C-alpha cells in the first residue's frame, strides 16, 4: 500500500503555542490547572492532559479558589474573560495570536461604527468569541445560501470577516456576492489563517492523485472536518477518523494509493499510528 502523507498534516503554530503554554503550567506550577473549555478540539489530547491533572471547565462558575486557568486556543468571549478575571484565578491566555488578531480587528472596525457579517459556524467557540467583539447587530452565516437569506439593509455600513479556519474559496464567493448585492465595496478583514489554506490546498492536491483519503483529527474540530470536505469534493473516497481503530479496513484494503492528512489540532503520534497501520495493509 502506497501512502502519500501531507507535509502540512498536524499541529499548526497556534495549537503548538497553546500546548506549550499548558505544558509549562503543568510542569512548573504546583497550583491546580484548568482550561476553560477544551484547549484544542482533540479528545485524545484532552485525555492526555486530564491524566496529568488538568481539569476542563465548562464555564467560569467552576473555577476553584487558587486555580490557574488557561484560555483555550480558540479564544473566549469578552464577557467570559471578564467573569474569569473576576473569580481571582490566575489567567494564562493561550488564545492563538491569529484569533486574537481577528478579535482585535473586529473590535477596531466596530469602533468605526460598522456592523459585522461573519462567515463561520455559529456554534463554534471561536465564532462566539469573535462575535463578542462585534457589538450589536452582528450576523453570522455558514454558507453563501445562508448569507443570501440574511435581512441585509442598504442603510447599514457592514464589514466582513471569517472564522480563521473557513474555506478561502468560499469566502471569495461571499465577497463577490456581497459587492454585487450591496452595490459597493465593504471592508473585508483577511482573518482566514494561512495554516488552514495550506492544509486545504495540499489535501486537494493529494486527493486528486489517490484512490482514497484518510483525514485524522477530532470530530469536533472544524478545520479537520473541512479538510475532509475539500478532499471529498474532489470525488475521492474520504474517511475522517480520530484514531487508527476507526479506519474502514475492508474498504481501504481495496486501494493501492491512499492520501493521509490531519487537522491542525491532531498530534503527530495519532497520524504516525494511522500511517503505520495503512502501510501494513
Ligand atoms: S489554524 Fe490558524 S488560527 Fe487556528 S489555531 Fe492554528 S494558527 Fe491559529
PDB file of C-alpha atoms and ligand atoms in Angstrom:
ATOM      1  CA  UNK A   1       0.000   0.000   0.000  1.00  0.00           C
ATOM      2  CA  UNK A   2       1.453   3.369  -1.014  1.00  0.00           C
ATOM      3  CA  UNK A   3       0.730   6.255   1.347  1.00  0.00           C
ATOM      4  CA  UNK A   4       1.071   9.925   0.391  1.00  0.00           C
ATOM      5  CA  UNK A   5       1.240  11.880   3.626  1.00  0.00           C
ATOM      6  CA  UNK A   6       0.623  15.635   3.613  1.00  0.00           C
ATOM      7  CA  UNK A   7       3.600  17.677   4.775  1.00  0.00           C
ATOM      8  CA  UNK A   8       1.181  20.084   6.462  1.00  0.00           C
ATOM      9  CA  UNK A   9      -0.641  17.356   8.444  1.00  0.00           C
ATOM     10  CA  UNK A  10      -0.885  18.083  12.161  1.00  0.00           C
ATOM     11  CA  UNK A  11      -0.301  20.886  14.624  1.00  0.00           C
ATOM     12  CA  UNK A  12      -0.350  24.490  13.447  1.00  0.00           C
ATOM     13  CA  UNK A  13       1.512  27.332  15.126  1.00  0.00           C
ATOM     14  CA  UNK A  14      -1.450  28.352  17.309  1.00  0.00           C
ATOM     15  CA  UNK A  15      -2.049  24.853  18.643  1.00  0.00           C
ATOM     16  CA  UNK A  16       1.661  24.225  19.319  1.00  0.00           C
ATOM     17  CA  UNK A  17       1.889  27.532  21.156  1.00  0.00           C
ATOM     18  CA  UNK A  18      -1.212  26.834  23.287  1.00  0.00           C
ATOM     19  CA  UNK A  19       0.007  23.361  24.247  1.00  0.00           C
ATOM     20  CA  UNK A  20       3.493  24.677  25.077  1.00  0.00           C
ATOM     21  CA  UNK A  21       1.858  27.180  27.445  1.00  0.00           C
ATOM     22  CA  UNK A  22      -0.235  24.443  29.048  1.00  0.00           C
ATOM     23  CA  UNK A  23       2.801  22.123  29.345  1.00  0.00           C
ATOM     24  CA  UNK A  24       4.723  24.882  31.081  1.00  0.00           C
ATOM     25  CA  UNK A  25       1.887  25.371  33.578  1.00  0.00           C
ATOM     26  CA  UNK A  26       1.702  21.638  34.266  1.00  0.00           C
ATOM     27  CA  UNK A  27       5.435  21.215  34.822  1.00  0.00           C
ATOM     28  CA  UNK A  28       6.324  24.484  36.526  1.00  0.00           C
ATOM     29  CA  UNK A  29       3.386  25.196  38.821  1.00  0.00           C
ATOM     30  CA  UNK A  30       2.014  23.478  41.875  1.00  0.00           C
ATOM     31  CA  UNK A  31      -1.377  25.214  41.674  1.00  0.00           C
ATOM     32  CA  UNK A  32      -4.276  23.205  40.219  1.00  0.00           C
ATOM     33  CA  UNK A  33      -4.527  23.827  36.478  1.00  0.00           C
ATOM     34  CA  UNK A  34      -7.669  24.018  34.379  1.00  0.00           C
ATOM     35  CA  UNK A  35      -8.597  25.030  30.872  1.00  0.00           C
ATOM     36  CA  UNK A  36     -11.743  26.985  30.098  1.00  0.00           C
ATOM     37  CA  UNK A  37     -13.320  24.639  27.567  1.00  0.00           C
ATOM     38  CA  UNK A  38     -11.149  22.162  25.619  1.00  0.00           C
ATOM     39  CA  UNK A  39      -7.780  23.840  24.942  1.00  0.00           C
ATOM     40  CA  UNK A  40      -7.959  22.399  21.417  1.00  0.00           C
ATOM     41  CA  UNK A  41     -10.511  20.206  19.663  1.00  0.00           C
ATOM     42  CA  UNK A  42      -8.894  16.830  20.093  1.00  0.00           C
ATOM     43  CA  UNK A  43     -10.279  14.345  22.641  1.00  0.00           C
ATOM     44  CA  UNK A  44      -7.069  12.283  22.776  1.00  0.00           C
ATOM     45  CA  UNK A  45      -5.028  15.388  23.667  1.00  0.00           C
ATOM     46  CA  UNK A  46      -7.631  16.326  26.283  1.00  0.00           C
ATOM     47  CA  UNK A  47      -7.438  12.830  27.814  1.00  0.00           C
ATOM     48  CA  UNK A  48      -3.646  13.146  27.964  1.00  0.00           C
ATOM     49  CA  UNK A  49      -3.882  16.364  29.989  1.00  0.00           C
ATOM     50  CA  UNK A  50      -6.674  15.017  32.181  1.00  0.00           C
ATOM     51  CA  UNK A  51      -4.341  12.191  33.195  1.00  0.00           C
ATOM     52  CA  UNK A  52      -1.851  14.865  34.212  1.00  0.00           C
ATOM     53  CA  UNK A  53      -4.419  16.520  36.480  1.00  0.00           C
ATOM     54  CA  UNK A  54      -5.671  19.274  34.152  1.00  0.00           C
ATOM     55  CA  UNK A  55      -9.417  19.911  34.544  1.00  0.00           C
ATOM     56  CA  UNK A  56     -11.533  21.121  31.648  1.00  0.00           C
ATOM     57  CA  UNK A  57     -14.063  23.667  32.973  1.00  0.00           C
ATOM     58  CA  UNK A  58     -17.445  24.155  31.345  1.00  0.00           C
ATOM     59  CA  UNK A  59     -17.711  27.782  32.474  1.00  0.00           C
ATOM     60  CA  UNK A  60     -16.331  30.272  34.990  1.00  0.00           C
ATOM     61  CA  UNK A  61     -18.674  29.129  37.805  1.00  0.00           C
ATOM     62  CA  UNK A  62     -16.499  26.008  38.046  1.00  0.00           C
ATOM     63  CA  UNK A  63     -13.278  27.919  38.764  1.00  0.00           C
ATOM     64  CA  UNK A  64     -11.838  26.796  42.116  1.00  0.00           C
ATOM     65  CA  UNK A  65     -10.013  29.158  44.502  1.00  0.00           C
ATOM     66  CA  UNK A  66      -6.310  29.470  43.681  1.00  0.00           C
ATOM     67  CA  UNK A  67      -6.715  27.729  40.323  1.00  0.00           C
ATOM     68  CA  UNK A  68      -4.645  28.711  37.296  1.00  0.00           C
ATOM     69  CA  UNK A  69      -6.906  28.827  34.246  1.00  0.00           C
ATOM     70  CA  UNK A  70      -5.653  28.604  30.690  1.00  0.00           C
ATOM     71  CA  UNK A  71      -7.777  30.229  27.974  1.00  0.00           C
ATOM     72  CA  UNK A  72      -8.282  27.911  25.012  1.00  0.00           C
ATOM     73  CA  UNK A  73      -6.586  28.409  21.630  1.00  0.00           C
ATOM     74  CA  UNK A  74      -9.947  29.414  20.065  1.00  0.00           C
ATOM     75  CA  UNK A  75     -10.283  32.336  22.485  1.00  0.00           C
ATOM     76  CA  UNK A  76     -13.317  33.165  24.618  1.00  0.00           C
ATOM     77  CA  UNK A  77     -15.995  35.901  24.567  1.00  0.00           C
ATOM     78  CA  UNK A  78     -15.218  39.244  26.222  1.00  0.00           C
ATOM     79  CA  UNK A  79     -17.845  38.740  28.957  1.00  0.00           C
ATOM     80  CA  UNK A  80     -16.425  35.321  29.813  1.00  0.00           C
ATOM     81  CA  UNK A  81     -12.911  36.735  30.099  1.00  0.00           C
ATOM     82  CA  UNK A  82     -14.209  39.476  32.394  1.00  0.00           C
ATOM     83  CA  UNK A  83     -16.042  36.885  34.522  1.00  0.00           C
ATOM     84  CA  UNK A  84     -12.925  34.712  34.615  1.00  0.00           C
ATOM     85  CA  UNK A  85     -10.726  37.551  35.859  1.00  0.00           C
ATOM     86  CA  UNK A  86     -13.379  38.436  38.460  1.00  0.00           C
ATOM     87  CA  UNK A  87     -13.018  34.966  40.020  1.00  0.00           C
ATOM     88  CA  UNK A  88      -9.496  35.890  41.138  1.00  0.00           C
ATOM     89  CA  UNK A  89      -7.979  32.964  39.209  1.00  0.00           C
ATOM     90  CA  UNK A  90      -4.576  33.479  37.626  1.00  0.00           C
ATOM     91  CA  UNK A  91      -5.262  33.547  33.945  1.00  0.00           C
ATOM     92  CA  UNK A  92      -2.925  32.294  31.226  1.00  0.00           C
ATOM     93  CA  UNK A  93      -4.073  33.390  27.782  1.00  0.00           C
ATOM     94  CA  UNK A  94      -3.366  30.693  25.193  1.00  0.00           C
ATOM     95  CA  UNK A  95      -5.600  32.267  22.530  1.00  0.00           C
ATOM     96  CA  UNK A  96      -3.922  31.752  19.153  1.00  0.00           C
ATOM     97  CA  UNK A  97      -2.282  35.029  18.043  1.00  0.00           C
ATOM     98  CA  UNK A  98      -4.207  34.855  14.761  1.00  0.00           C
ATOM     99  CA  UNK A  99      -7.535  34.521  16.552  1.00  0.00           C
ATOM    100  CA  UNK A 100      -6.522  37.400  18.821  1.00  0.00           C
ATOM    101  CA  UNK A 101      -5.701  39.495  15.753  1.00  0.00           C
ATOM    102  CA  UNK A 102      -9.144  38.702  14.305  1.00  0.00           C
ATOM    103  CA  UNK A 103     -10.810  39.673  17.608  1.00  0.00           C
ATOM    104  CA  UNK A 104      -8.946  42.986  17.738  1.00  0.00           C
ATOM    105  CA  UNK A 105      -9.548  43.721  14.043  1.00  0.00           C
ATOM    106  CA  UNK A 106     -13.275  43.215  14.554  1.00  0.00           C
ATOM    107  CA  UNK A 107     -13.259  45.461  17.635  1.00  0.00           C
ATOM    108  CA  UNK A 108     -11.443  48.159  15.635  1.00  0.00           C
ATOM    109  CA  UNK A 109     -13.928  48.090  12.752  1.00  0.00           C
ATOM    110  CA  UNK A 110     -16.786  48.067  15.236  1.00  0.00           C
ATOM    111  CA  UNK A 111     -15.234  51.181  16.772  1.00  0.00           C
ATOM    112  CA  UNK A 112     -15.763  52.902  13.399  1.00  0.00           C
ATOM    113  CA  UNK A 113     -19.478  52.175  13.710  1.00  0.00           C
ATOM    114  CA  UNK A 114     -19.648  49.302  11.210  1.00  0.00           C
ATOM    115  CA  UNK A 115     -21.631  46.103  11.610  1.00  0.00           C
ATOM    116  CA  UNK A 116     -20.011  42.688  11.296  1.00  0.00           C
ATOM    117  CA  UNK A 117     -21.030  39.991   8.840  1.00  0.00           C
ATOM    118  CA  UNK A 118     -19.144  36.883   9.937  1.00  0.00           C
ATOM    119  CA  UNK A 119     -18.602  33.811   7.770  1.00  0.00           C
ATOM    120  CA  UNK A 120     -18.402  30.959  10.281  1.00  0.00           C
ATOM    121  CA  UNK A 121     -20.091  28.232  12.285  1.00  0.00           C
ATOM    122  CA  UNK A 122     -22.495  29.911  14.715  1.00  0.00           C
ATOM    123  CA  UNK A 123     -21.974  27.321  17.439  1.00  0.00           C
ATOM    124  CA  UNK A 124     -18.157  27.257  17.266  1.00  0.00           C
ATOM    125  CA  UNK A 125     -16.317  28.651  20.336  1.00  0.00           C
ATOM    126  CA  UNK A 126     -14.042  30.831  18.197  1.00  0.00           C
ATOM    127  CA  UNK A 127     -17.074  32.356  16.466  1.00  0.00           C
ATOM    128  CA  UNK A 128     -18.797  33.071  19.778  1.00  0.00           C
ATOM    129  CA  UNK A 129     -15.618  34.844  20.868  1.00  0.00           C
ATOM    130  CA  UNK A 130     -15.316  36.873  17.640  1.00  0.00           C
ATOM    131  CA  UNK A 131     -18.971  37.923  17.801  1.00  0.00           C
ATOM    132  CA  UNK A 132     -18.492  39.253  21.315  1.00  0.00           C
ATOM    133  CA  UNK A 133     -16.052  41.844  19.936  1.00  0.00           C
ATOM    134  CA  UNK A 134     -18.540  42.984  17.312  1.00  0.00           C
ATOM    135  CA  UNK A 135     -21.286  44.518  19.418  1.00  0.00           C
ATOM    136  CA  UNK A 136     -24.953  44.625  18.493  1.00  0.00           C
ATOM    137  CA  UNK A 137     -26.332  43.809  15.072  1.00  0.00           C
ATOM    138  CA  UNK A 138     -23.562  41.406  14.007  1.00  0.00           C
ATOM    139  CA  UNK A 139     -24.755  38.481  11.923  1.00  0.00           C
ATOM    140  CA  UNK A 140     -23.138  35.102  11.331  1.00  0.00           C
ATOM    141  CA  UNK A 141     -23.695  32.813   8.359  1.00  0.00           C
ATOM    142  CA  UNK A 142     -22.225  29.427   7.489  1.00  0.00           C
ATOM    143  CA  UNK A 143     -22.641  29.486   3.714  1.00  0.00           C
ATOM    144  CA  UNK A 144     -23.421  31.767   0.779  1.00  0.00           C
ATOM    145  CA  UNK A 145     -27.004  30.488   0.816  1.00  0.00           C
ATOM    146  CA  UNK A 146     -27.369  31.457   4.464  1.00  0.00           C
ATOM    147  CA  UNK A 147     -25.912  34.898   3.710  1.00  0.00           C
ATOM    148  CA  UNK A 148     -28.467  35.383   0.925  1.00  0.00           C
ATOM    149  CA  UNK A 149     -31.252  34.813   3.449  1.00  0.00           C
ATOM    150  CA  UNK A 150     -29.979  37.448   5.924  1.00  0.00           C
ATOM    151  CA  UNK A 151     -32.032  40.671   6.193  1.00  0.00           C
ATOM    152  CA  UNK A 152     -29.292  42.992   4.869  1.00  0.00           C
ATOM    153  CA  UNK A 153     -30.065  46.712   4.950  1.00  0.00           C
ATOM    154  CA  UNK A 154     -28.887  49.314   2.487  1.00  0.00           C
ATOM    155  CA  UNK A 155     -28.524  51.981   5.197  1.00  0.00           C
ATOM    156  CA  UNK A 156     -26.064  49.983   7.335  1.00  0.00           C
ATOM    157  CA  UNK A 157     -22.262  50.048   6.966  1.00  0.00           C
ATOM    158  CA  UNK A 158     -21.143  46.448   7.035  1.00  0.00           C
ATOM    159  CA  UNK A 159     -17.735  44.860   7.258  1.00  0.00           C
ATOM    160  CA  UNK A 160     -16.895  41.250   6.590  1.00  0.00           C
ATOM    161  CA  UNK A 161     -14.698  38.755   8.429  1.00  0.00           C
ATOM    162  CA  UNK A 162     -14.364  34.983   8.629  1.00  0.00           C
ATOM    163  CA  UNK A 163     -13.674  32.362  11.241  1.00  0.00           C
ATOM    164  CA  UNK A 164      -9.929  31.654  10.947  1.00  0.00           C
ATOM    165  CA  UNK A 165     -10.489  28.117   9.655  1.00  0.00           C
ATOM    166  CA  UNK A 166     -13.045  28.914   6.946  1.00  0.00           C
ATOM    167  CA  UNK A 167     -12.666  27.861   3.348  1.00  0.00           C
ATOM    168  CA  UNK A 168     -10.886  30.603   1.392  1.00  0.00           C
ATOM    169  CA  UNK A 169     -12.596  29.926  -1.945  1.00  0.00           C
ATOM    170  CA  UNK A 170     -15.996  30.039  -0.244  1.00  0.00           C
ATOM    171  CA  UNK A 171     -15.049  33.352   1.358  1.00  0.00           C
ATOM    172  CA  UNK A 172     -14.104  34.821  -2.013  1.00  0.00           C
ATOM    173  CA  UNK A 173     -17.540  33.840  -3.355  1.00  0.00           C
ATOM    174  CA  UNK A 174     -19.096  35.589  -0.358  1.00  0.00           C
ATOM    175  CA  UNK A 175     -17.084  38.781  -1.006  1.00  0.00           C
ATOM    176  CA  UNK A 176     -18.072  38.817  -4.682  1.00  0.00           C
ATOM    177  CA  UNK A 177     -21.771  38.256  -3.943  1.00  0.00           C
ATOM    178  CA  UNK A 178     -21.840  40.934  -1.226  1.00  0.00           C
ATOM    179  CA  UNK A 179     -20.249  43.529  -3.523  1.00  0.00           C
ATOM    180  CA  UNK A 180     -22.919  42.847  -6.079  1.00  0.00           C
ATOM    181  CA  UNK A 181     -25.783  42.760  -3.571  1.00  0.00           C
ATOM    182  CA  UNK A 182     -24.785  45.995  -1.810  1.00  0.00           C
ATOM    183  CA  UNK A 183     -23.547  47.724  -4.961  1.00  0.00           C
ATOM    184  CA  UNK A 184     -20.389  48.902  -3.183  1.00  0.00           C
ATOM    185  CA  UNK A 185     -17.144  47.692  -1.626  1.00  0.00           C
ATOM    186  CA  UNK A 186     -17.132  46.977   2.078  1.00  0.00           C
ATOM    187  CA  UNK A 187     -14.106  46.463   4.371  1.00  0.00           C
ATOM    188  CA  UNK A 188     -13.009  42.819   4.342  1.00  0.00           C
ATOM    189  CA  UNK A 189     -10.824  41.574   7.181  1.00  0.00           C
ATOM    190  CA  UNK A 190      -8.456  38.839   5.994  1.00  0.00           C
ATOM    191  CA  UNK A 191      -8.847  36.646   9.056  1.00  0.00           C
ATOM    192  CA  UNK A 192      -8.564  33.215   7.432  1.00  0.00           C
ATOM    193  CA  UNK A 193      -5.387  31.622   8.686  1.00  0.00           C
ATOM    194  CA  UNK A 194      -2.662  30.556   6.288  1.00  0.00           C
ATOM    195  CA  UNK A 195      -2.313  27.243   8.113  1.00  0.00           C
ATOM    196  CA  UNK A 196      -5.843  26.393   7.049  1.00  0.00           C
ATOM    197  CA  UNK A 197      -5.300  27.426   3.433  1.00  0.00           C
ATOM    198  CA  UNK A 198      -2.082  25.394   3.114  1.00  0.00           C
ATOM    199  CA  UNK A 199      -3.666  22.284   4.661  1.00  0.00           C
ATOM    200  CA  UNK A 200      -6.707  22.565   2.400  1.00  0.00           C
ATOM    201  CA  UNK A 201      -4.614  23.145  -0.728  1.00  0.00           C
ATOM    202  CA  UNK A 202      -2.363  20.183  -0.012  1.00  0.00           C
ATOM    203  CA  UNK A 203      -5.400  17.989   0.760  1.00  0.00           C
ATOM    204  CA  UNK A 204      -6.884  18.909  -2.643  1.00  0.00           C
ATOM    205  CA  UNK A 205      -3.570  18.224  -4.442  1.00  0.00           C
ATOM    206  CA  UNK A 206      -3.200  14.816  -2.815  1.00  0.00           C
ATOM    207  CA  UNK A 207      -6.872  13.875  -3.192  1.00  0.00           C
ATOM    208  CA  UNK A 208      -6.522  14.258  -6.974  1.00  0.00           C
ATOM    209  CA  UNK A 209      -3.692  11.675  -7.058  1.00  0.00           C
ATOM    210  CA  UNK A 210      -5.046   8.911  -4.807  1.00  0.00           C
ATOM    211  CA  UNK A 211      -7.848   6.342  -4.594  1.00  0.00           C
ATOM    212  CA  UNK A 212      -8.823   7.206  -1.025  1.00  0.00           C
ATOM    213  CA  UNK A 213      -8.139   9.934   1.526  1.00  0.00           C
ATOM    214  CA  UNK A 214      -7.800   9.469   5.264  1.00  0.00           C
ATOM    215  CA  UNK A 215      -8.196  12.583   7.405  1.00  0.00           C
ATOM    216  CA  UNK A 216      -7.197  12.262  11.061  1.00  0.00           C
ATOM    217  CA  UNK A 217      -8.474  14.585  13.776  1.00  0.00           C
ATOM    218  CA  UNK A 218     -11.160  15.413  16.315  1.00  0.00           C
ATOM    219  CA  UNK A 219     -14.749  15.059  15.125  1.00  0.00           C
ATOM    220  CA  UNK A 220     -15.416  18.430  16.827  1.00  0.00           C
ATOM    221  CA  UNK A 221     -12.520  20.081  15.003  1.00  0.00           C
ATOM    222  CA  UNK A 222     -13.895  22.461  12.365  1.00  0.00           C
ATOM    223  CA  UNK A 223     -10.676  22.630  10.369  1.00  0.00           C
ATOM    224  CA  UNK A 224     -10.388  18.820  10.292  1.00  0.00           C
ATOM    225  CA  UNK A 225     -13.984  18.433   9.107  1.00  0.00           C
ATOM    226  CA  UNK A 226     -13.358  20.957   6.345  1.00  0.00           C
ATOM    227  CA  UNK A 227     -10.211  19.106   5.253  1.00  0.00           C
ATOM    228  CA  UNK A 228     -12.379  16.014   4.807  1.00  0.00           C
ATOM    229  CA  UNK A 229     -14.961  18.118   2.931  1.00  0.00           C
ATOM    230  CA  UNK A 230     -12.434  19.548   0.455  1.00  0.00           C
ATOM    231  CA  UNK A 231     -10.936  16.103  -0.162  1.00  0.00           C
ATOM    232  CA  UNK A 232     -14.405  14.589  -0.667  1.00  0.00           C
ATOM    233  CA  UNK A 233     -15.279  17.407  -3.078  1.00  0.00           C
ATOM    234  CA  UNK A 234     -12.555  16.061  -5.405  1.00  0.00           C
ATOM    235  CA  UNK A 235     -14.715  12.959  -5.814  1.00  0.00           C
ATOM    236  CA  UNK A 236     -12.397  10.646  -3.915  1.00  0.00           C
ATOM    237  CA  UNK A 237     -13.497   8.178  -1.197  1.00  0.00           C
ATOM    238  CA  UNK A 238     -12.694  10.048   2.050  1.00  0.00           C
ATOM    239  CA  UNK A 239     -12.828   8.972   5.679  1.00  0.00           C
ATOM    240  CA  UNK A 240     -12.445  11.132   8.774  1.00  0.00           C
ATOM    241  CA  UNK A 241     -11.205   9.252  11.842  1.00  0.00           C
ATOM    242  CA  UNK A 242      -9.935  10.263  15.262  1.00  0.00           C
ATOM    243  CA  UNK A 243      -7.897   7.127  15.871  1.00  0.00           C
ATOM    244  CA  UNK A 244      -6.492   4.180  13.945  1.00  0.00           C
ATOM    245  CA  UNK A 245      -9.130   1.695  15.193  1.00  0.00           C
ATOM    246  CA  UNK A 246     -11.876   3.677  13.353  1.00  0.00           C
ATOM    247  CA  UNK A 247     -10.444   3.031   9.868  1.00  0.00           C
ATOM    248  CA  UNK A 248     -12.769   1.149   7.464  1.00  0.00           C
ATOM    249  CA  UNK A 249     -10.196  -1.558   6.830  1.00  0.00           C
ATOM    250  CA  UNK A 250     -12.125  -3.626   4.255  1.00  0.00           C
ATOM    251  CA  UNK A 251     -12.750  -0.581   2.080  1.00  0.00           C
ATOM    252  CA  UNK A 252      -9.176   0.722   2.320  1.00  0.00           C
ATOM    253  CA  UNK A 253      -7.626  -2.682   1.627  1.00  0.00           C
ATOM    254  CA  UNK A 254      -9.028  -2.477  -1.935  1.00  0.00           C
ATOM    255  CA  UNK A 255      -6.968   0.674  -2.675  1.00  0.00           C
ATOM    256  CA  UNK A 256      -3.344   0.830  -3.709  1.00  0.00           C
ATOM    257  CA  UNK A 257      -2.634   4.547  -3.152  1.00  0.00           C
ATOM    258  CA  UNK A 258      -4.025   6.362  -0.120  1.00  0.00           C
ATOM    259  CA  UNK A 259      -3.616  10.008   0.851  1.00  0.00           C
ATOM    260  CA  UNK A 260      -3.173  10.912   4.510  1.00  0.00           C
ATOM    261  CA  UNK A 261      -3.670  14.284   6.133  1.00  0.00           C
ATOM    262  CA  UNK A 262      -4.712  15.630   9.516  1.00  0.00           C
ATOM    263  CA  UNK A 263      -6.220  18.688  11.126  1.00  0.00           C
ATOM    264  CA  UNK A 264      -4.259  21.441  12.818  1.00  0.00           C
ATOM    265  CA  UNK A 265      -5.101  20.021  16.256  1.00  0.00           C
ATOM    266  CA  UNK A 266      -4.057  16.413  15.577  1.00  0.00           C
ATOM    267  CA  UNK A 267      -0.955  15.143  17.401  1.00  0.00           C
ATOM    268  CA  UNK A 268       1.822  13.573  15.325  1.00  0.00           C
ATOM    269  CA  UNK A 269       1.572  10.331  17.325  1.00  0.00           C
ATOM    270  CA  UNK A 270      -2.006   9.724  16.057  1.00  0.00           C
ATOM    271  CA  UNK A 271      -1.042  10.459  12.434  1.00  0.00           C
ATOM    272  CA  UNK A 272       2.007   8.180  12.703  1.00  0.00           C
ATOM    273  CA  UNK A 273      -0.151   5.361  14.092  1.00  0.00           C
ATOM    274  CA  UNK A 274      -2.579   5.651  11.166  1.00  0.00           C
ATOM    275  CA  UNK A 275       0.278   5.750   8.660  1.00  0.00           C
ATOM    276  CA  UNK A 276       1.934   2.665  10.160  1.00  0.00           C
ATOM    277  CA  UNK A 277      -1.363   0.777  10.048  1.00  0.00           C
ATOM    278  CA  UNK A 278      -2.145   1.760   6.453  1.00  0.00           C
ATOM    279  CA  UNK A 279       1.350   0.731   5.345  1.00  0.00           C
ATOM    280  CA  UNK A 280       0.781  -2.665   6.905  1.00  0.00           C
ATOM    281  CA  UNK A 281      -2.374  -3.380   4.862  1.00  0.00           C
TER     282      UNK A 281
HETATM  283  S1  LIG B   1      -5.494  27.137  12.483  1.00  0.00           S
HETATM  284 FE1  LIG B   1      -4.552  29.163  12.420  1.00  0.00          FE
HETATM  285  S2  LIG B   1      -5.922  30.432  13.632  1.00  0.00           S
HETATM  286 FE2  LIG B   1      -6.403  28.316  14.171  1.00  0.00          FE
HETATM  287  S3  LIG B   1      -5.112  27.865  15.943  1.00  0.00           S
HETATM  288 FE3  LIG B   1      -3.958  27.258  14.116  1.00  0.00          FE
HETATM  289  S4  LIG B   1      -2.663  29.025  13.594  1.00  0.00           S
HETATM  290 FE4  LIG B   1      -4.293  29.715  14.979  1.00  0.00          FE
END
